mmCIF file of C-alpha atoms and ligand atoms in Angstrom:
data_model
loop_
_atom_site.group_PDB
_atom_site.id
_atom_site.type_symbol
_atom_site.label_atom_id
_atom_site.label_comp_id
_atom_site.label_asym_id
_atom_site.label_seq_id
_atom_site.Cartn_x
_atom_site.Cartn_y
_atom_site.Cartn_z
ATOM 1 C CA UNK A 1 15.905 11.373 -7.203
ATOM 2 C CA UNK A 2 13.652 11.506 -10.270
ATOM 3 C CA UNK A 3 10.469 10.389 -8.479
ATOM 4 C CA UNK A 4 10.714 13.237 -5.996
ATOM 5 C CA UNK A 5 11.171 15.813 -8.673
ATOM 6 C CA UNK A 6 8.118 14.346 -10.395
ATOM 7 C CA UNK A 7 5.949 14.515 -7.350
ATOM 8 C CA UNK A 8 6.923 18.053 -6.492
ATOM 9 C CA UNK A 9 6.136 19.062 -10.048
ATOM 10 C CA UNK A 10 2.871 17.153 -9.915
ATOM 11 C CA UNK A 11 1.777 18.666 -6.627
ATOM 12 C CA UNK A 12 2.435 22.126 -7.994
ATOM 13 C CA UNK A 13 0.521 21.415 -11.146
ATOM 14 C CA UNK A 14 -2.401 20.165 -9.042
ATOM 15 C CA UNK A 15 -2.357 23.334 -6.984
ATOM 16 C CA UNK A 16 -2.341 25.404 -10.143
ATOM 17 C CA UNK A 17 -5.035 23.404 -11.943
ATOM 18 C CA UNK A 18 -7.225 23.334 -8.859
ATOM 19 C CA UNK A 19 -6.983 27.011 -8.168
ATOM 20 C CA UNK A 20 -7.580 27.954 -11.777
ATOM 21 C CA UNK A 21 -10.525 25.809 -12.753
ATOM 22 C CA UNK A 22 -11.790 23.500 -10.084
ATOM 23 C CA UNK A 23 -11.338 24.528 -6.460
ATOM 24 C CA UNK A 24 -13.926 22.017 -5.223
ATOM 25 C CA UNK A 25 -11.497 19.206 -6.101
ATOM 26 C CA UNK A 26 -9.247 19.948 -3.162
ATOM 27 C CA UNK A 27 -11.110 19.019 -0.017
ATOM 28 C CA UNK A 28 -13.594 16.222 0.415
ATOM 29 C CA UNK A 29 -14.163 16.410 4.150
ATOM 30 C CA UNK A 30 -14.522 12.870 5.403
ATOM 31 C CA UNK A 31 -16.819 11.756 8.187
ATOM 32 C CA UNK A 32 -17.775 8.548 9.923
ATOM 33 C CA UNK A 33 -21.478 8.994 9.183
ATOM 34 C CA UNK A 34 -21.155 10.152 5.573
ATOM 35 C CA UNK A 35 -23.534 7.479 4.243
ATOM 36 C CA UNK A 36 -25.739 7.232 7.331
ATOM 37 C CA UNK A 37 -28.806 8.533 5.479
ATOM 38 C CA UNK A 38 -27.936 7.723 1.854
ATOM 39 C CA UNK A 39 -26.541 4.196 2.178
ATOM 40 C CA UNK A 40 -26.751 2.912 5.750
ATOM 41 C CA UNK A 41 -25.901 -0.689 4.833
ATOM 42 C CA UNK A 42 -22.711 0.087 2.880
ATOM 43 C CA UNK A 43 -20.302 -1.218 5.511
ATOM 44 C CA UNK A 44 -22.158 -4.519 5.920
ATOM 45 C CA UNK A 45 -22.411 -5.038 2.170
ATOM 46 C CA UNK A 46 -18.673 -4.431 1.605
ATOM 47 C CA UNK A 47 -17.704 -6.553 4.615
ATOM 48 C CA UNK A 48 -19.702 -9.498 3.316
ATOM 49 C CA UNK A 49 -18.138 -9.395 -0.158
ATOM 50 C CA UNK A 50 -14.629 -9.141 1.331
ATOM 51 C CA UNK A 51 -15.269 -11.941 3.804
ATOM 52 C CA UNK A 52 -16.598 -14.258 1.092
ATOM 53 C CA UNK A 53 -13.613 -13.494 -1.128
ATOM 54 C CA UNK A 54 -11.135 -14.206 1.695
ATOM 55 C CA UNK A 55 -12.797 -17.526 2.443
ATOM 56 C CA UNK A 56 -12.118 -18.577 -1.156
ATOM 57 C CA UNK A 57 -8.640 -17.056 -1.512
ATOM 58 C CA UNK A 58 -6.238 -16.395 1.375
ATOM 59 C CA UNK A 59 -4.194 -13.944 -0.737
ATOM 60 C CA UNK A 60 -7.064 -11.435 -0.846
ATOM 61 C CA UNK A 61 -6.263 -9.531 2.395
ATOM 62 C CA UNK A 62 -2.697 -8.678 1.340
ATOM 63 C CA UNK A 63 -3.838 -7.745 -2.143
ATOM 64 C CA UNK A 64 -6.594 -5.411 -0.980
ATOM 65 C CA UNK A 65 -4.403 -3.729 1.649
ATOM 66 C CA UNK A 66 -1.709 -3.042 -0.933
ATOM 67 C CA UNK A 67 -4.241 -1.751 -3.477
ATOM 68 C CA UNK A 68 -5.409 0.817 -0.951
ATOM 69 C CA UNK A 69 -1.827 1.860 -0.148
ATOM 70 C CA UNK A 70 -0.976 2.314 -3.829
ATOM 71 C CA UNK A 71 -4.221 4.182 -4.418
ATOM 72 C CA UNK A 72 -3.487 6.651 -1.624
ATOM 73 C CA UNK A 73 0.136 7.286 -2.598
ATOM 74 C CA UNK A 74 -0.720 8.393 -6.137
ATOM 75 C CA UNK A 75 -3.140 11.339 -6.479
ATOM 76 C CA UNK A 76 -4.579 10.621 -3.032
ATOM 77 C CA UNK A 77 -7.112 7.925 -2.158
ATOM 78 C CA UNK A 78 -9.267 8.487 -5.234
ATOM 79 C CA UNK A 79 -9.649 5.020 -6.751
ATOM 80 C CA UNK A 80 -7.121 5.846 -9.485
ATOM 81 C CA UNK A 81 -5.432 2.467 -9.006
ATOM 82 C CA UNK A 82 -8.697 0.740 -9.980
ATOM 83 C CA UNK A 83 -9.030 2.319 -13.429
ATOM 84 C CA UNK A 84 -8.180 0.205 -16.461
ATOM 85 C CA UNK A 85 -6.067 1.386 -19.354
ATOM 86 C CA UNK A 86 -8.243 2.723 -22.119
ATOM 87 C CA UNK A 87 -7.654 4.271 -25.503
ATOM 88 C CA UNK A 88 -4.135 5.661 -25.558
ATOM 89 C CA UNK A 89 -3.875 5.870 -21.765
ATOM 90 C CA UNK A 90 -1.836 3.388 -19.760
ATOM 91 C CA UNK A 91 -3.309 3.280 -16.249
ATOM 92 C CA UNK A 92 -1.480 2.906 -12.902
ATOM 93 C CA UNK A 93 -2.330 -0.763 -12.700
ATOM 94 C CA UNK A 94 -0.298 -1.350 -15.859
ATOM 95 C CA UNK A 95 2.765 0.461 -14.518
ATOM 96 C CA UNK A 96 5.886 -1.497 -13.528
ATOM 97 C CA UNK A 97 4.925 -2.099 -9.854
ATOM 98 C CA UNK A 98 1.762 -3.930 -10.993
ATOM 99 C CA UNK A 99 3.580 -7.255 -10.681
ATOM 100 C CA UNK A 100 1.768 -8.015 -7.445
ATOM 101 C CA UNK A 101 -1.407 -5.966 -7.723
ATOM 102 C CA UNK A 102 -4.357 -8.291 -7.841
ATOM 103 C CA UNK A 103 -7.845 -9.016 -6.476
ATOM 104 C CA UNK A 104 -9.303 -6.008 -8.272
ATOM 105 C CA UNK A 105 -12.369 -8.213 -8.725
ATOM 106 C CA UNK A 106 -13.100 -8.021 -4.992
ATOM 107 C CA UNK A 107 -13.479 -4.235 -5.123
ATOM 108 C CA UNK A 108 -15.462 -4.431 -8.352
ATOM 109 C CA UNK A 109 -17.720 -7.068 -6.743
ATOM 110 C CA UNK A 110 -18.227 -4.937 -3.627
ATOM 111 C CA UNK A 111 -19.091 -1.950 -5.809
ATOM 112 C CA UNK A 112 -21.700 -4.007 -7.702
ATOM 113 C CA UNK A 113 -23.228 -5.204 -4.444
ATOM 114 C CA UNK A 114 -23.339 -1.643 -3.105
ATOM 115 C CA UNK A 115 -24.859 -0.321 -6.358
ATOM 116 C CA UNK A 116 -27.659 -2.879 -5.936
ATOM 117 C CA UNK A 117 -28.735 -1.294 -2.656
ATOM 118 C CA UNK A 118 -27.809 2.369 -3.180
ATOM 119 C CA UNK A 119 -26.952 3.193 -6.789
ATOM 120 C CA UNK A 120 -24.702 6.146 -7.576
ATOM 121 C CA UNK A 121 -23.959 7.040 -3.954
ATOM 122 C CA UNK A 122 -20.757 5.375 -2.763
ATOM 123 C CA UNK A 123 -17.320 6.034 -4.286
ATOM 124 C CA UNK A 124 -14.960 3.234 -5.259
ATOM 125 C CA UNK A 125 -12.269 4.967 -3.184
ATOM 126 C CA UNK A 126 -14.454 4.612 -0.062
ATOM 127 C CA UNK A 127 -15.185 0.978 -0.921
ATOM 128 C CA UNK A 128 -11.445 0.304 -1.196
ATOM 129 C CA UNK A 129 -10.758 2.034 2.138
ATOM 130 C CA UNK A 130 -13.480 -0.065 3.804
ATOM 131 C CA UNK A 131 -12.259 -3.260 2.143
ATOM 132 C CA UNK A 132 -8.684 -2.602 3.348
ATOM 133 C CA UNK A 133 -9.971 -2.289 6.907
ATOM 134 C CA UNK A 134 -12.022 -5.476 6.568
ATOM 135 C CA UNK A 135 -9.086 -7.283 4.967
ATOM 136 C CA UNK A 136 -6.919 -7.060 8.076
ATOM 137 C CA UNK A 137 -9.471 -9.105 9.996
ATOM 138 C CA UNK A 138 -7.793 -10.719 12.957
ATOM 139 C CA UNK A 139 -5.752 -7.522 13.274
ATOM 140 C CA UNK A 140 -6.881 -4.120 14.492
ATOM 141 C CA UNK A 141 -10.317 -2.686 13.690
ATOM 142 C CA UNK A 142 -10.928 0.995 13.063
ATOM 143 C CA UNK A 143 -13.842 3.167 12.009
ATOM 144 C CA UNK A 144 -13.271 4.395 8.461
ATOM 145 C CA UNK A 145 -14.086 8.039 7.731
ATOM 146 C CA UNK A 146 -15.917 8.198 4.382
ATOM 147 C CA UNK A 147 -16.822 10.695 1.677
ATOM 148 C CA UNK A 148 -13.923 10.259 -0.767
ATOM 149 C CA UNK A 149 -14.579 10.963 -4.408
ATOM 150 C CA UNK A 150 -13.077 9.152 -7.362
ATOM 151 C CA UNK A 151 -10.501 10.701 -9.647
ATOM 152 C CA UNK A 152 -10.633 10.678 -13.430
ATOM 153 C CA UNK A 153 -6.909 10.267 -14.055
ATOM 154 C CA UNK A 154 -4.666 7.236 -13.737
ATOM 155 C CA UNK A 155 -1.250 7.076 -15.389
ATOM 156 C CA UNK A 156 1.217 4.203 -15.435
ATOM 157 C CA UNK A 157 4.044 6.762 -15.603
ATOM 158 C CA UNK A 158 3.082 8.111 -12.159
ATOM 159 C CA UNK A 159 3.808 4.789 -10.458
ATOM 160 C CA UNK A 160 7.432 5.991 -10.293
ATOM 161 C CA UNK A 161 6.145 8.009 -7.316
ATOM 162 C CA UNK A 162 5.694 4.791 -5.345
ATOM 163 C CA UNK A 163 8.403 3.738 -2.948
ATOM 164 C CA UNK A 164 11.043 1.279 -4.091
ATOM 165 C CA UNK A 165 12.162 -1.645 -1.927
ATOM 166 C CA UNK A 166 15.735 -0.389 -2.328
ATOM 167 C CA UNK A 167 14.937 2.911 -0.572
ATOM 168 C CA UNK A 168 16.978 3.974 2.448
ATOM 169 C CA UNK A 169 15.484 5.695 5.472
ATOM 170 C CA UNK A 170 15.841 9.249 4.152
ATOM 171 C CA UNK A 171 14.118 8.348 0.889
ATOM 172 C CA UNK A 172 11.302 6.619 2.793
ATOM 173 C CA UNK A 173 10.907 9.545 5.147
ATOM 174 C CA UNK A 174 10.814 12.038 2.288
ATOM 175 C CA UNK A 175 8.119 10.139 0.425
ATOM 176 C CA UNK A 176 5.970 9.765 3.535
ATOM 177 C CA UNK A 177 6.385 13.366 4.663
ATOM 178 C CA UNK A 178 5.389 14.614 1.204
ATOM 179 C CA UNK A 179 2.040 12.982 1.941
ATOM 180 C CA UNK A 180 1.739 14.335 5.475
ATOM 181 C CA UNK A 181 2.853 11.075 7.069
ATOM 182 C CA UNK A 182 5.410 10.821 9.890
ATOM 183 C CA UNK A 183 8.240 8.454 10.754
ATOM 184 C CA UNK A 184 5.881 6.733 13.212
ATOM 185 C CA UNK A 185 3.407 6.219 10.366
ATOM 186 C CA UNK A 186 6.237 4.808 8.255
ATOM 187 C CA UNK A 187 7.188 2.231 10.862
ATOM 188 C CA UNK A 188 3.582 1.270 11.623
ATOM 189 C CA UNK A 189 2.383 1.078 8.015
ATOM 190 C CA UNK A 190 5.417 -0.928 6.936
ATOM 191 C CA UNK A 191 3.846 -3.539 9.209
ATOM 192 C CA UNK A 192 1.514 -4.204 6.261
ATOM 193 C CA UNK A 193 4.390 -6.458 5.235
ATOM 194 C CA UNK A 194 3.244 -8.959 7.834
ATOM 195 C CA UNK A 195 0.905 -10.109 5.036
ATOM 196 C CA UNK A 196 1.483 -11.296 1.527
ATOM 197 C CA UNK A 197 3.993 -12.329 -1.059
ATOM 198 C CA UNK A 198 6.970 -10.839 -2.889
ATOM 199 C CA UNK A 199 8.509 -11.751 -6.208
ATOM 200 C CA UNK A 200 12.248 -12.417 -6.402
ATOM 201 C CA UNK A 201 12.682 -9.329 -8.553
ATOM 202 C CA UNK A 202 11.815 -7.114 -5.572
ATOM 203 C CA UNK A 203 14.794 -8.257 -3.455
ATOM 204 C CA UNK A 204 17.084 -9.939 -5.993
ATOM 205 C CA UNK A 205 19.596 -7.086 -5.781
ATOM 206 C CA UNK A 206 20.300 -7.903 -2.115
ATOM 207 C CA UNK A 207 21.247 -11.539 -2.624
ATOM 208 C CA UNK A 208 22.937 -11.688 -6.005
ATOM 209 C CA UNK A 209 25.825 -9.397 -6.837
ATOM 210 C CA UNK A 210 24.851 -6.810 -4.197
ATOM 211 C CA UNK A 211 27.875 -4.625 -4.884
ATOM 212 C CA UNK A 212 31.452 -5.003 -6.025
ATOM 213 C CA UNK A 213 32.712 -6.095 -2.603
ATOM 214 C CA UNK A 214 29.702 -8.051 -1.283
ATOM 215 C CA UNK A 215 27.804 -10.776 -3.136
ATOM 216 C CA UNK A 216 25.059 -10.560 -0.487
ATOM 217 C CA UNK A 217 23.818 -7.523 1.473
ATOM 218 C CA UNK A 218 25.525 -7.866 4.881
ATOM 219 C CA UNK A 219 22.417 -6.467 6.566
ATOM 220 C CA UNK A 220 20.670 -9.816 5.906
ATOM 221 C CA UNK A 221 21.184 -12.678 8.353
ATOM 222 C CA UNK A 222 23.443 -15.226 6.580
ATOM 223 C CA UNK A 223 21.128 -18.223 6.998
ATOM 224 C CA UNK A 224 18.143 -16.195 5.820
ATOM 225 C CA UNK A 225 20.134 -14.930 2.836
ATOM 226 C CA UNK A 226 21.006 -18.522 1.985
ATOM 227 C CA UNK A 227 17.358 -19.537 2.044
ATOM 228 C CA UNK A 228 16.417 -16.573 -0.161
ATOM 229 C CA UNK A 229 19.182 -17.493 -2.576
ATOM 230 C CA UNK A 230 17.806 -21.022 -2.865
ATOM 231 C CA UNK A 231 14.408 -19.593 -3.798
ATOM 232 C CA UNK A 232 15.849 -16.954 -6.134
ATOM 233 C CA UNK A 233 19.179 -18.299 -7.367
ATOM 234 C CA UNK A 234 19.742 -15.892 -10.223
ATOM 235 C CA UNK A 235 18.390 -12.797 -11.881
ATOM 236 C CA UNK A 236 16.815 -14.869 -14.622
ATOM 237 C CA UNK A 237 14.634 -17.057 -12.450
ATOM 238 C CA UNK A 238 11.045 -17.745 -13.496
ATOM 239 C CA UNK A 239 8.901 -14.647 -13.353
ATOM 240 C CA UNK A 240 6.522 -15.897 -10.668
ATOM 241 C CA UNK A 241 9.108 -17.132 -8.177
ATOM 242 C CA UNK A 242 9.162 -15.494 -4.790
ATOM 243 C CA UNK A 243 8.370 -15.926 -1.142
ATOM 244 C CA UNK A 244 6.171 -14.764 1.721
ATOM 245 C CA UNK A 245 6.810 -11.245 2.959
ATOM 246 C CA UNK A 246 6.671 -12.427 6.545
ATOM 247 C CA UNK A 247 8.160 -15.905 6.192
ATOM 248 C CA UNK A 248 6.955 -16.982 9.620
ATOM 249 C CA UNK A 249 3.260 -16.078 9.463
ATOM 250 C CA UNK A 250 2.279 -14.541 6.160
ATOM 251 C CA UNK A 251 -1.487 -14.680 6.620
ATOM 252 C CA UNK A 252 -1.886 -13.421 10.162
ATOM 253 C CA UNK A 253 -1.785 -9.771 11.080
ATOM 254 C CA UNK A 254 0.680 -10.203 13.920
ATOM 255 C CA UNK A 255 3.920 -8.470 14.947
ATOM 256 C CA UNK A 256 6.376 -11.081 13.649
ATOM 257 C CA UNK A 257 7.398 -8.642 10.891
ATOM 258 C CA UNK A 258 9.075 -6.463 13.539
ATOM 259 C CA UNK A 259 10.725 -9.459 15.202
ATOM 260 C CA UNK A 260 12.082 -10.424 11.792
ATOM 261 C CA UNK A 261 13.565 -6.964 11.275
ATOM 262 C CA UNK A 262 15.434 -7.281 14.576
ATOM 263 C CA UNK A 263 16.761 -10.662 13.415
ATOM 264 C CA UNK A 264 17.791 -9.204 10.027
ATOM 265 C CA UNK A 265 15.356 -11.529 8.280
ATOM 266 C CA UNK A 266 13.325 -9.239 6.026
ATOM 267 C CA UNK A 267 13.119 -9.109 2.256
ATOM 268 C CA UNK A 268 13.635 -5.446 1.436
ATOM 269 C CA UNK A 269 16.275 -2.857 2.197
ATOM 270 C CA UNK A 270 13.319 -0.580 2.959
ATOM 271 C CA UNK A 271 12.248 -2.943 5.770
ATOM 272 C CA UNK A 272 15.747 -3.280 7.210
ATOM 273 C CA UNK A 273 16.249 0.499 6.912
ATOM 274 C CA UNK A 274 13.827 0.976 9.796
ATOM 275 C CA UNK A 275 16.711 0.036 12.098
ATOM 276 C CA UNK A 276 18.984 2.766 10.779
ATOM 277 C CA UNK A 277 17.762 5.704 12.865
ATOM 278 C CA UNK A 278 17.428 5.613 16.662
ATOM 279 C CA UNK A 279 13.806 6.828 16.514
ATOM 280 C CA UNK A 280 12.568 4.242 14.026
ATOM 281 C CA UNK A 281 14.615 1.491 15.643
ATOM 282 C CA UNK A 282 13.000 2.217 18.993
ATOM 283 C CA UNK A 283 9.560 1.902 17.449
ATOM 284 C CA UNK A 284 10.468 -1.377 15.724
ATOM 285 C CA UNK A 285 11.545 -2.699 19.134
ATOM 286 C CA UNK A 286 8.325 -1.488 20.728
ATOM 287 C CA UNK A 287 6.134 -3.150 18.071
ATOM 288 C CA UNK A 288 8.211 -6.346 18.257
ATOM 289 C CA UNK A 289 7.525 -6.572 21.965
ATOM 290 C CA UNK A 290 3.907 -5.386 21.936
ATOM 291 C CA UNK A 291 1.478 -6.520 19.280
ATOM 292 C CA UNK A 292 -1.130 -4.297 20.889
ATOM 293 C CA UNK A 293 1.036 -1.194 20.418
ATOM 294 C CA UNK A 294 1.538 -2.177 16.764
ATOM 295 C CA UNK A 295 -2.178 -2.678 16.177
ATOM 296 C CA UNK A 296 -3.189 0.609 17.793
ATOM 297 C CA UNK A 297 -0.599 2.643 15.904
ATOM 298 C CA UNK A 298 -1.299 0.825 12.627
ATOM 299 C CA UNK A 299 -5.013 1.674 12.877
ATOM 300 C CA UNK A 300 -4.295 5.360 13.529
ATOM 301 C CA UNK A 301 -1.765 5.532 10.698
ATOM 302 C CA UNK A 302 -4.157 3.818 8.295
ATOM 303 C CA UNK A 303 -6.784 6.469 9.049
ATOM 304 C CA UNK A 304 -4.179 9.158 8.307
ATOM 305 C CA UNK A 305 -3.073 7.494 5.081
ATOM 306 C CA UNK A 306 -6.675 6.937 3.968
ATOM 307 C CA UNK A 307 -7.357 10.652 4.386
ATOM 308 C CA UNK A 308 -4.943 11.723 1.641
ATOM 309 C CA UNK A 309 -7.303 13.618 -0.605
ATOM 310 C CA UNK A 310 -8.163 13.435 -4.294
ATOM 311 C CA UNK A 311 -11.066 12.885 -6.642
ATOM 312 C CA UNK A 312 -14.336 14.526 -7.576
ATOM 313 C CA UNK A 313 -16.947 12.056 -8.842
ATOM 314 C CA UNK A 314 -18.852 8.882 -7.927
ATOM 315 C CA UNK A 315 -18.090 6.293 -10.584
ATOM 316 C CA UNK A 316 -20.761 3.918 -11.833
ATOM 317 C CA UNK A 317 -18.193 1.107 -11.862
ATOM 318 C CA UNK A 318 -14.634 1.100 -10.520
ATOM 319 C CA UNK A 319 -12.777 0.247 -13.722
ATOM 320 C CA UNK A 320 -13.785 3.232 -15.843
ATOM 321 C CA UNK A 321 -14.531 6.897 -15.351
ATOM 322 C CA UNK A 322 -18.116 7.951 -16.025
HETATM 323 C C1 HEM B 401 7.436 1.743 3.119
HETATM 324 C C2 HEM B 401 7.607 1.542 1.845
HETATM 325 C C3 HEM B 401 7.112 0.341 1.101
HETATM 326 C C4 HEM B 401 7.799 -0.305 0.126
HETATM 327 C C5 HEM B 401 9.166 0.060 -0.415
HETATM 328 C C6 HEM B 401 6.993 -1.424 -0.294
HETATM 329 C C7 HEM B 401 7.347 -2.317 -1.285
HETATM 330 C C8 HEM B 401 6.696 -3.498 -1.562
HETATM 331 C C9 HEM B 401 7.136 -4.494 -2.511
HETATM 332 C C10 HEM B 401 8.372 -4.373 -3.396
HETATM 333 C C11 HEM B 401 6.274 -5.536 -2.448
HETATM 334 C C12 HEM B 401 6.365 -6.857 -3.219
HETATM 335 C C13 HEM B 401 5.906 -6.739 -4.629
HETATM 336 C C14 HEM B 401 6.168 -8.043 -5.347
HETATM 337 O O1 HEM B 401 7.326 -8.341 -5.604
HETATM 338 O O2 HEM B 401 5.215 -8.777 -5.630
HETATM 339 C C15 HEM B 401 5.279 -5.201 -1.476
HETATM 340 C C16 HEM B 401 4.220 -6.003 -1.126
HETATM 341 C C17 HEM B 401 3.253 -5.647 -0.229
HETATM 342 N N1 HEM B 401 3.133 -4.427 0.414
HETATM 343 FE FE1 HEM B 401 4.516 -2.976 0.471
HETATM 344 N N2 HEM B 401 5.839 -1.445 0.420
HETATM 345 C C18 HEM B 401 5.860 -0.385 1.292
HETATM 346 C C19 HEM B 401 4.867 -0.020 2.175
HETATM 347 C C20 HEM B 401 3.672 -0.702 2.308
HETATM 348 C C21 HEM B 401 2.538 -0.222 3.046
HETATM 349 C C22 HEM B 401 2.454 1.141 3.725
HETATM 350 C C23 HEM B 401 1.581 -1.180 2.977
HETATM 351 C C24 HEM B 401 0.194 -1.196 3.564
HETATM 352 C C25 HEM B 401 -0.140 -0.615 4.687
HETATM 353 C C26 HEM B 401 2.140 -2.276 2.204
HETATM 354 C C27 HEM B 401 1.506 -3.457 1.975
HETATM 355 C C28 HEM B 401 2.019 -4.479 1.192
HETATM 356 C C29 HEM B 401 1.391 -5.794 1.096
HETATM 357 C C30 HEM B 401 0.158 -6.260 1.856
HETATM 358 C C31 HEM B 401 2.165 -6.519 0.186
HETATM 359 C C32 HEM B 401 1.900 -7.956 -0.298
HETATM 360 C C33 HEM B 401 0.994 -7.906 -1.504
HETATM 361 C C34 HEM B 401 0.446 -9.260 -1.931
HETATM 362 O O3 HEM B 401 0.833 -10.290 -1.400
HETATM 363 O O4 HEM B 401 -0.418 -9.251 -2.813
HETATM 364 N N3 HEM B 401 3.390 -1.930 1.794
HETATM 365 N N4 HEM B 401 5.557 -3.947 -0.943
HETATM 366 C C1 NAG B 402 1.426 -5.052 -15.908
HETATM 367 O O1 NAG B 402 1.790 -4.061 -16.838
HETATM 368 C C2 NAG B 402 2.207 -4.552 -18.098
HETATM 369 C C3 NAG B 402 2.634 -3.364 -18.922
HETATM 370 O O2 NAG B 402 3.549 -2.588 -18.229
HETATM 371 C C4 NAG B 402 1.041 -5.330 -18.746
HETATM 372 O O3 NAG B 402 1.472 -5.871 -19.971
HETATM 373 C C5 NAG B 402 0.589 -6.444 -17.811
HETATM 374 O O4 NAG B 402 -0.568 -7.063 -18.324
HETATM 375 C C6 NAG B 402 0.264 -5.891 -16.429
HETATM 376 N N1 NAG B 402 0.004 -6.995 -15.516
HETATM 377 C C7 NAG B 402 -1.071 -7.048 -14.751
HETATM 378 C C8 NAG B 402 -1.154 -8.224 -13.818
HETATM 379 O O5 NAG B 402 -1.936 -6.202 -14.758
HETATM 380 C C1 NAG B 403 19.816 7.583 0.687
HETATM 381 O O1 NAG B 403 19.910 7.515 -0.720
HETATM 382 C C2 NAG B 403 20.013 8.788 -1.326
HETATM 383 C C3 NAG B 403 19.918 8.575 -2.843
HETATM 384 O O2 NAG B 403 20.739 7.540 -3.284
HETATM 385 C C4 NAG B 403 21.322 9.454 -0.891
HETATM 386 O O3 NAG B 403 21.440 10.738 -1.489
HETATM 387 C C5 NAG B 403 21.301 9.596 0.626
HETATM 388 O O4 NAG B 403 22.523 10.110 1.083
HETATM 389 C C6 NAG B 403 21.041 8.255 1.290
HETATM 390 N N1 NAG B 403 20.819 8.451 2.714
HETATM 391 C C7 NAG B 403 21.282 7.626 3.650
HETATM 392 C C8 NAG B 403 20.932 7.941 5.064
HETATM 393 O O5 NAG B 403 21.950 6.649 3.370
HETATM 394 C C1 NAG B 404 29.003 -2.707 -0.361
HETATM 395 O O1 NAG B 404 28.027 -2.656 0.680
HETATM 396 C C2 NAG B 404 28.563 -2.716 1.991
HETATM 397 C C3 NAG B 404 27.399 -2.770 2.972
HETATM 398 O O2 NAG B 404 26.472 -1.756 2.742
HETATM 399 C C4 NAG B 404 29.461 -1.529 2.238
HETATM 400 O O3 NAG B 404 30.035 -1.607 3.516
HETATM 401 C C5 NAG B 404 30.561 -1.502 1.175
HETATM 402 O O4 NAG B 404 31.326 -0.335 1.338
HETATM 403 C C6 NAG B 404 29.951 -1.522 -0.209
HETATM 404 N N1 NAG B 404 30.994 -1.603 -1.217
HETATM 405 C C7 NAG B 404 31.078 -0.763 -2.225
HETATM 406 C C8 NAG B 404 32.223 -0.950 -3.173
HETATM 407 O O5 NAG B 404 30.266 0.148 -2.408
#
């Protein structure tokens, strides 16, 4: 429960701080043509950097998509996830869930390239939102509303507000609804797990000593559980061990994630939990049978998630506040 108490407290403190000293922080109205006059080439410049990075490293799309998700879920999409720890402050990226955050260099590289053509104009938060869209190439395309500002605060302690892979459906729903996101958004955005990699530590609890009566979580298909156990035999396995999030096609933005849920072959309780209410189950079935429906809903939900507000400056670089 602690994370929810934290976020409620944090939201209230934001409301109070904003209304007392800085009301302009609250709303950065986003628009599709935000940089039309000030930086018309921004989308092409970011797309090129992302494309080049992907051609050298196939793990970049998953990394960039997850960076954007983490950015938006803490303090809104304000680039807070990109800040490095400095002085006495431990930044978000050094909080416990940082185990899989990587490819920061892609966003930093895109920012440098953008600064070369239009210095001081484009926020790192916008660059990350654009890069996340470009990263799911081969999947859906959507126009990214722009005009986000960067925040000046990033705290490792606030990463407890992120969702845990052990969450059940009510915990997932609560966390999404606190950010204005629906159950449909939850099911669609969880489809991000069609890309990327997970460490054993993120699902170890389901396959070793699950509870006092079950060694393995009975909501996992037995043969799949056996294969996970062979990859992650014990809690003390090497730190980097793990497996693809979507074991059947971890680099293509397809709908196999939803097929895997129906077959009880997913890594996290939070994935499998999508079958535990009739409404979410129906949507999983729909996305499993129609990749087009998944792609359309994913794009709309990404736009919603990327609109979560925060921030109030344009950083010179993404790693430090001005
Ligand atoms: C619904 C609740 C969610 C939970 C509980 C969750 C949890 C996790 C966990 C535990 C990992 C693996 C970390 C590791 O062990 O390395 C992961 C990876 C990932 N997540 Fe999620 N996630 C959620 C939603 C999302 C959303 C909304 C997106 C994006 C739209 C997303 C995109 C990703 C991607 C792409 C990876 C792979 C990262 C990589 O390979 O670098 N997740 N997630
Ligand atoms: C993750 O955070 C820990 C501190 O909690 C830090 O020592 C480590 O360097 C960070 N890892 C990455 C990849 O940033
Ligand atoms: C989900 O977990 C929370 C916290 O452990 C618990 O209070 C709640 O009853 C659970 N909900 C469901 C549907 O299992
Ligand atoms: C262990 O988990 C299973 C499946 O969720 C459940 O049926 C069982 O009651 C749990 N056992 C205990 C002791 O909590």
